[in-house]
Amino acid sequence: MYQQPFPINDIRSTSRRLVRELGFMGGDFAGTDLPPSAVHALIEIEARPGITARDLGKLLRLEKSSISRMLRKLVVSDDILEETDEKDSRIKRLRLTEQGRERVGAIHGFANRQVSGALTQLSSADAQTILEGLRLYADALGNRVKAAATGIEIVEGYRPGLIARITQMHALYYARTSGFGQRFESVVAEGLASFCNRLENPQNAIWVAMRGEEIIGSIAIDGEDLGANVAHLRWFIVDDGVRGGGVGRGLLATALAFADEKGFAETHLWTFNGLLAARHLYEAHGFACTEEYPGSQWGSEVLEQRFVRPRPE
């Protein structure tokens, strides 16, 4: 059978045009006087407070000397802070200063206006096509399409060790990124254990991403606790080693398909401000932030958020 050749030249041409339209070729980038690498660094530090310079360099694909020079300039300009790790004084963790947070807020505002201005010229279906296409292409460029799927399976239901492993993933991630401690871990464990006792209800379900015998991600739909035909999305977490590889998207899509199949009018989830990568994923799947309020149920005060996704018509 004849196979149409890949449109390599057209893709390259469109990619160059996209780079120009986004302002990578010179002048102010994202409404700042910073180079693109510094803008990206600030955004990633905001999304991953406490990230090390080494991990940031890997994420941005920058060599050690380049990331070091860039971070030094951002420290001097009072956009970021370097904090010594409590357990290893050789490790420096990065956080935004108040000025840095303001600068990143302005960057997001500029970028949101830029993207929304383009999307207003398109239909919502076209916008979704663009999102999925860009994700697929970015994964392919990073050689992650097959890697994300290889050996990883999403399975439903309880299995031995599930409560402990999901609690561990939550405790380790949020201790590192948000400073949560024993109280948070206890709340997760107690709530998850109670929920697993209710899995016989067909409106409730839990899924885990498995790599061999290892649990590397989880998500659940609690169809009972909110009432009013509302599904509660809970315990959504992906292990650090596979974050960004598509496992989270697979888990979220699986849970939402279940919620739609069961006929829930809406799906709600609770999170807190600052988890930008997760927020982008939620919004890409139809959620919108409907409520914000300060809370301290996790052991330290955060700006809690409720996201709501209506059932698609």
C-alpha positions in Angstrom: 0.0 0.0 0.0 1.3 3.5 -0.9 2.2 5.5 2.2 2.2 9.3 1.9 5.6 10.7 2.8 5.9 12.8 5.9 5.5 16.5 5.1 8.9 17.3 6.6 9.6 20.5 4.8 6.1 21.9 5.5 6.5 21.1 9.2 9.9 22.7 9.4 8.6 25.8 7.6 5.6 26.1 9.9 7.9 25.6 13.0 10.1 28.5 11.9 7.0 30.7 11.4 5.7 29.7 14.8 9.1 30.7 16.4 8.9 34.1 14.7 5.3 34.7 15.7 6.1 33.9 19.4 9.0 36.4 19.4 12.0 34.0 19.8 14.0 35.8 17.1 14.7 39.0 18.9 13.3 42.0 20.7 11.3 41.8 23.9 10.3 38.2 24.7 7.0 37.5 26.5 6.8 41.2 27.4 10.2 41.2 29.2 13.8 42.2 28.6 14.8 38.6 29.4 16.1 36.0 27.0 13.7 33.1 26.3 15.8 30.7 28.5 15.4 32.9 31.5 11.7 33.3 30.9 11.3 29.6 30.7 13.5 29.1 33.9 11.2 31.5 35.9 8.1 29.7 34.8 9.5 26.3 35.7 10.8 27.5 39.1 7.3 28.8 39.8 5.8 25.4 38.8 8.4 23.4 40.8 9.4 25.5 43.8 12.6 24.1 45.4 13.9 22.6 42.1 17.7 22.3 42.0 19.8 24.0 39.4 20.9 20.6 38.1 17.3 19.4 37.5 16.4 22.8 36.0 19.3 22.5 33.6 18.1 19.0 32.5 14.6 20.3 32.1 15.6 23.2 29.9 18.3 21.2 28.1 21.0 23.7 29.1 24.6 22.8 30.0 25.9 23.4 33.5 27.8 26.6 32.7 24.9 28.2 30.9 22.3 27.5 33.6 24.8 28.7 36.2 25.3 32.1 34.5 21.6 32.6 33.9 20.7 31.8 37.5 23.3 34.1 38.8 21.8 37.0 36.8 18.3 36.1 38.1 19.6 36.1 41.6 21.3 39.5 41.1 18.1 40.9 39.6 16.2 39.7 42.7 13.9 37.4 40.7 15.0 34.2 42.4 16.5 32.9 45.7 19.0 30.1 46.2 18.3 28.3 49.4 20.6 25.6 50.9 19.0 22.2 51.2 18.4 21.3 54.8 19.9 17.8 54.5 22.7 18.5 52.0 24.4 21.9 52.1 25.9 21.2 48.6 22.5 21.4 47.1 20.9 24.7 46.3 17.1 24.9 45.8 15.5 27.6 43.7 12.4 29.7 44.6 10.9 32.9 43.2 11.2 36.1 45.2 8.1 38.4 45.5 9.5 40.4 42.5 10.0 37.1 40.6 6.4 36.1 41.2 5.2 39.5 40.0 7.4 39.1 36.9 6.1 35.6 36.2 2.5 36.9 36.7 3.2 39.5 34.0 4.7 36.9 31.7 1.6 34.7 32.1 -0.6 37.6 31.4 1.2 38.5 28.2 1.3 34.9 27.0 -2.4 34.3 27.8 -3.4 37.4 25.9 -1.2 36.3 23.0 -2.7 32.8 22.9 -6.3 33.8 23.5 -6.0 36.4 20.8 -5.1 33.7 18.3 -7.7 31.2 19.6 -10.6 33.6 19.3 -10.1 33.3 15.6 -10.7 29.5 15.8 -13.4 27.1 16.9 -13.1 25.3 20.2 -12.7 22.0 18.2 -9.7 23.6 16.3 -8.2 24.8 19.6 -8.4 21.2 21.0 -6.8 19.9 17.8 -3.9 22.3 18.2 -3.4 21.4 21.8 -3.3 17.6 21.1 -1.1 18.1 18.0 1.4 20.3 19.8 1.6 17.8 22.7 2.1 14.9 20.3 4.8 16.7 18.3 6.6 17.8 21.5 6.6 14.3 22.8 7.9 13.0 19.5 10.7 15.5 19.4 11.7 14.5 22.9 11.4 10.8 21.9 8.9 10.2 24.6 5.9 8.9 22.7 6.9 5.2 22.9 8.8 5.6 26.1 5.7 7.0 27.9 3.6 4.0 26.8 6.2 1.2 27.0 5.6 -1.2 29.9 3.0 1.1 31.6 -0.5 0.0 32.1 -3.5 1.7 33.7 -5.5 -0.8 35.7 -8.7 -0.4 37.8 -9.3 -1.5 41.4 -7.6 -2.2 44.7 -4.3 -4.2 44.9 -2.1 -4.9 47.9 0.1 -2.0 48.8 -2.1 0.6 47.0 -3.0 2.7 50.0 0.6 2.9 51.2 2.1 3.6 47.8 -0.3 6.4 46.9 0.1 8.0 50.2 3.9 7.8 49.8 3.9 9.5 46.4 1.7 12.3 47.8 3.8 12.7 51.0 7.2 12.8 49.2 6.1 15.2 46.4 4.2 17.7 48.6 6.9 17.7 51.3 9.4 18.7 48.7 7.3 21.2 46.7 5.0 22.7 49.4 6.5 21.8 52.8 3.6 19.6 53.9 4.4 17.1 56.7 2.8 14.5 58.9 -0.6 16.1 59.1 -1.0 16.0 55.3 0.3 12.4 55.0 -2.2 11.3 57.7 -5.1 13.0 55.9 -4.3 11.4 52.6 -3.9 7.9 54.2 -7.1 8.1 56.3 -9.2 9.4 53.4 -7.8 6.9 50.9 -8.3 4.0 53.3 -11.9 5.0 54.0 -12.6 5.4 50.2 -11.2 1.9 49.5 -13.8 0.5 51.9 -16.4 2.0 49.5 -15.2 0.6 46.2 -18.1 -1.9 46.0 -20.3 1.1 45.1 -20.3 1.1 41.3 -20.2 4.9 41.3 -16.7 4.8 42.9 -13.5 3.7 41.2 -9.7 3.9 41.5 -7.0 3.4 38.9 -3.3 3.0 39.1 -0.6 3.2 36.5 1.6 0.1 36.7 5.1 -0.4 35.5 5.6 -4.1 36.0 4.7 -4.6 39.7 5.3 -1.0 40.7 2.6 1.6 41.1 3.7 4.9 39.5 0.5 6.9 39.4 -3.1 7.0 40.6 -6.4 8.7 40.3 -9.9 8.1 41.7 -13.5 9.1 41.2 -15.6 9.3 44.4 -19.2 9.3 43.3 -20.7 9.5 46.8 -19.2 12.1 49.0 -20.3 15.3 47.2 -23.9 14.1 46.3 -26.1 16.1 43.8 -24.9 13.9 40.9 -21.3 15.3 41.2 -18.2 13.2 40.9 -15.2 14.0 43.1 -11.8 13.5 41.4 -9.3 12.5 44.1 -5.7 11.2 44.7 -4.3 12.2 41.3 -0.6 11.8 41.5 2.3 10.6 39.2 5.7 9.5 40.4 8.5 11.9 39.8 10.3 9.5 37.4 7.5 9.5 34.8 6.1 13.0 35.3 5.7 14.8 32.0 5.6 11.6 29.9 1.9 11.3 29.4 1.0 9.0 32.3 -1.0 11.8 34.0 -2.9 12.6 30.9 -3.8 8.9 30.5 -5.0 8.6 34.1 -7.1 11.8 33.9 -8.7 10.8 30.6 -9.6 7.3 32.1 -11.2 8.8 35.2 -13.2 11.4 33.2 -14.4 8.8 30.8 -15.7 6.8 33.8 -17.4 9.9 35.2 -19.1 10.7 31.9 -20.2 7.0 31.4 -21.8 7.1 34.9 -23.7 10.2 33.9 -22.4 12.6 36.5 -23.5 16.2 35.7 -20.2 17.6 36.9 -16.8 16.5 38.1 -15.1 18.6 40.9 -11.6 18.5 42.3 -9.8 20.5 45.0 -6.2 21.6 44.7 -4.3 24.8 45.7 -2.6 27.7 44.0 0.9 27.3 42.6 0.6 23.8 41.0 0.7 25.3 37.5 1.5 22.2 35.5 -1.4 20.4 37.1 -3.7 23.4 36.4 -2.8 23.4 32.7 -3.6 19.8 32.5 -7.0 20.3 34.2 -7.9 23.2 32.0 -7.0 21.3 28.9 -9.5 18.6 30.0 -12.4 21.1 30.5 -12.0 22.1 34.1 -12.3 25.8 35.2 -11.4 27.3 38.6 -14.6 28.4 40.2 -13.6 29.1 43.8 -10.5 30.2 45.8 -10.1 30.6 49.5 -7.4 30.4 52.2 -7.2 27.1 54.0 -4.8 25.2 56.4 -6.2 21.7 56.4 -2.9 20.4 55.0 -0.8 21.8 57.9 0.2 25.1 56.4 -1.9 27.9 54.9 -2.4 27.8 51.1 -4.9 29.3 48.7 -7.2 26.4 48.1 -9.0 26.1 44.7 -12.0 24.2 43.4 -12.1 23.2 39.8 -15.3 22.1 38.0 -15.8 20.3 34.7 -19.4 20.0 33.4 -20.2 16.8 31.6 -19.7 17.3 27.8 -22.9 17.5 25.9 
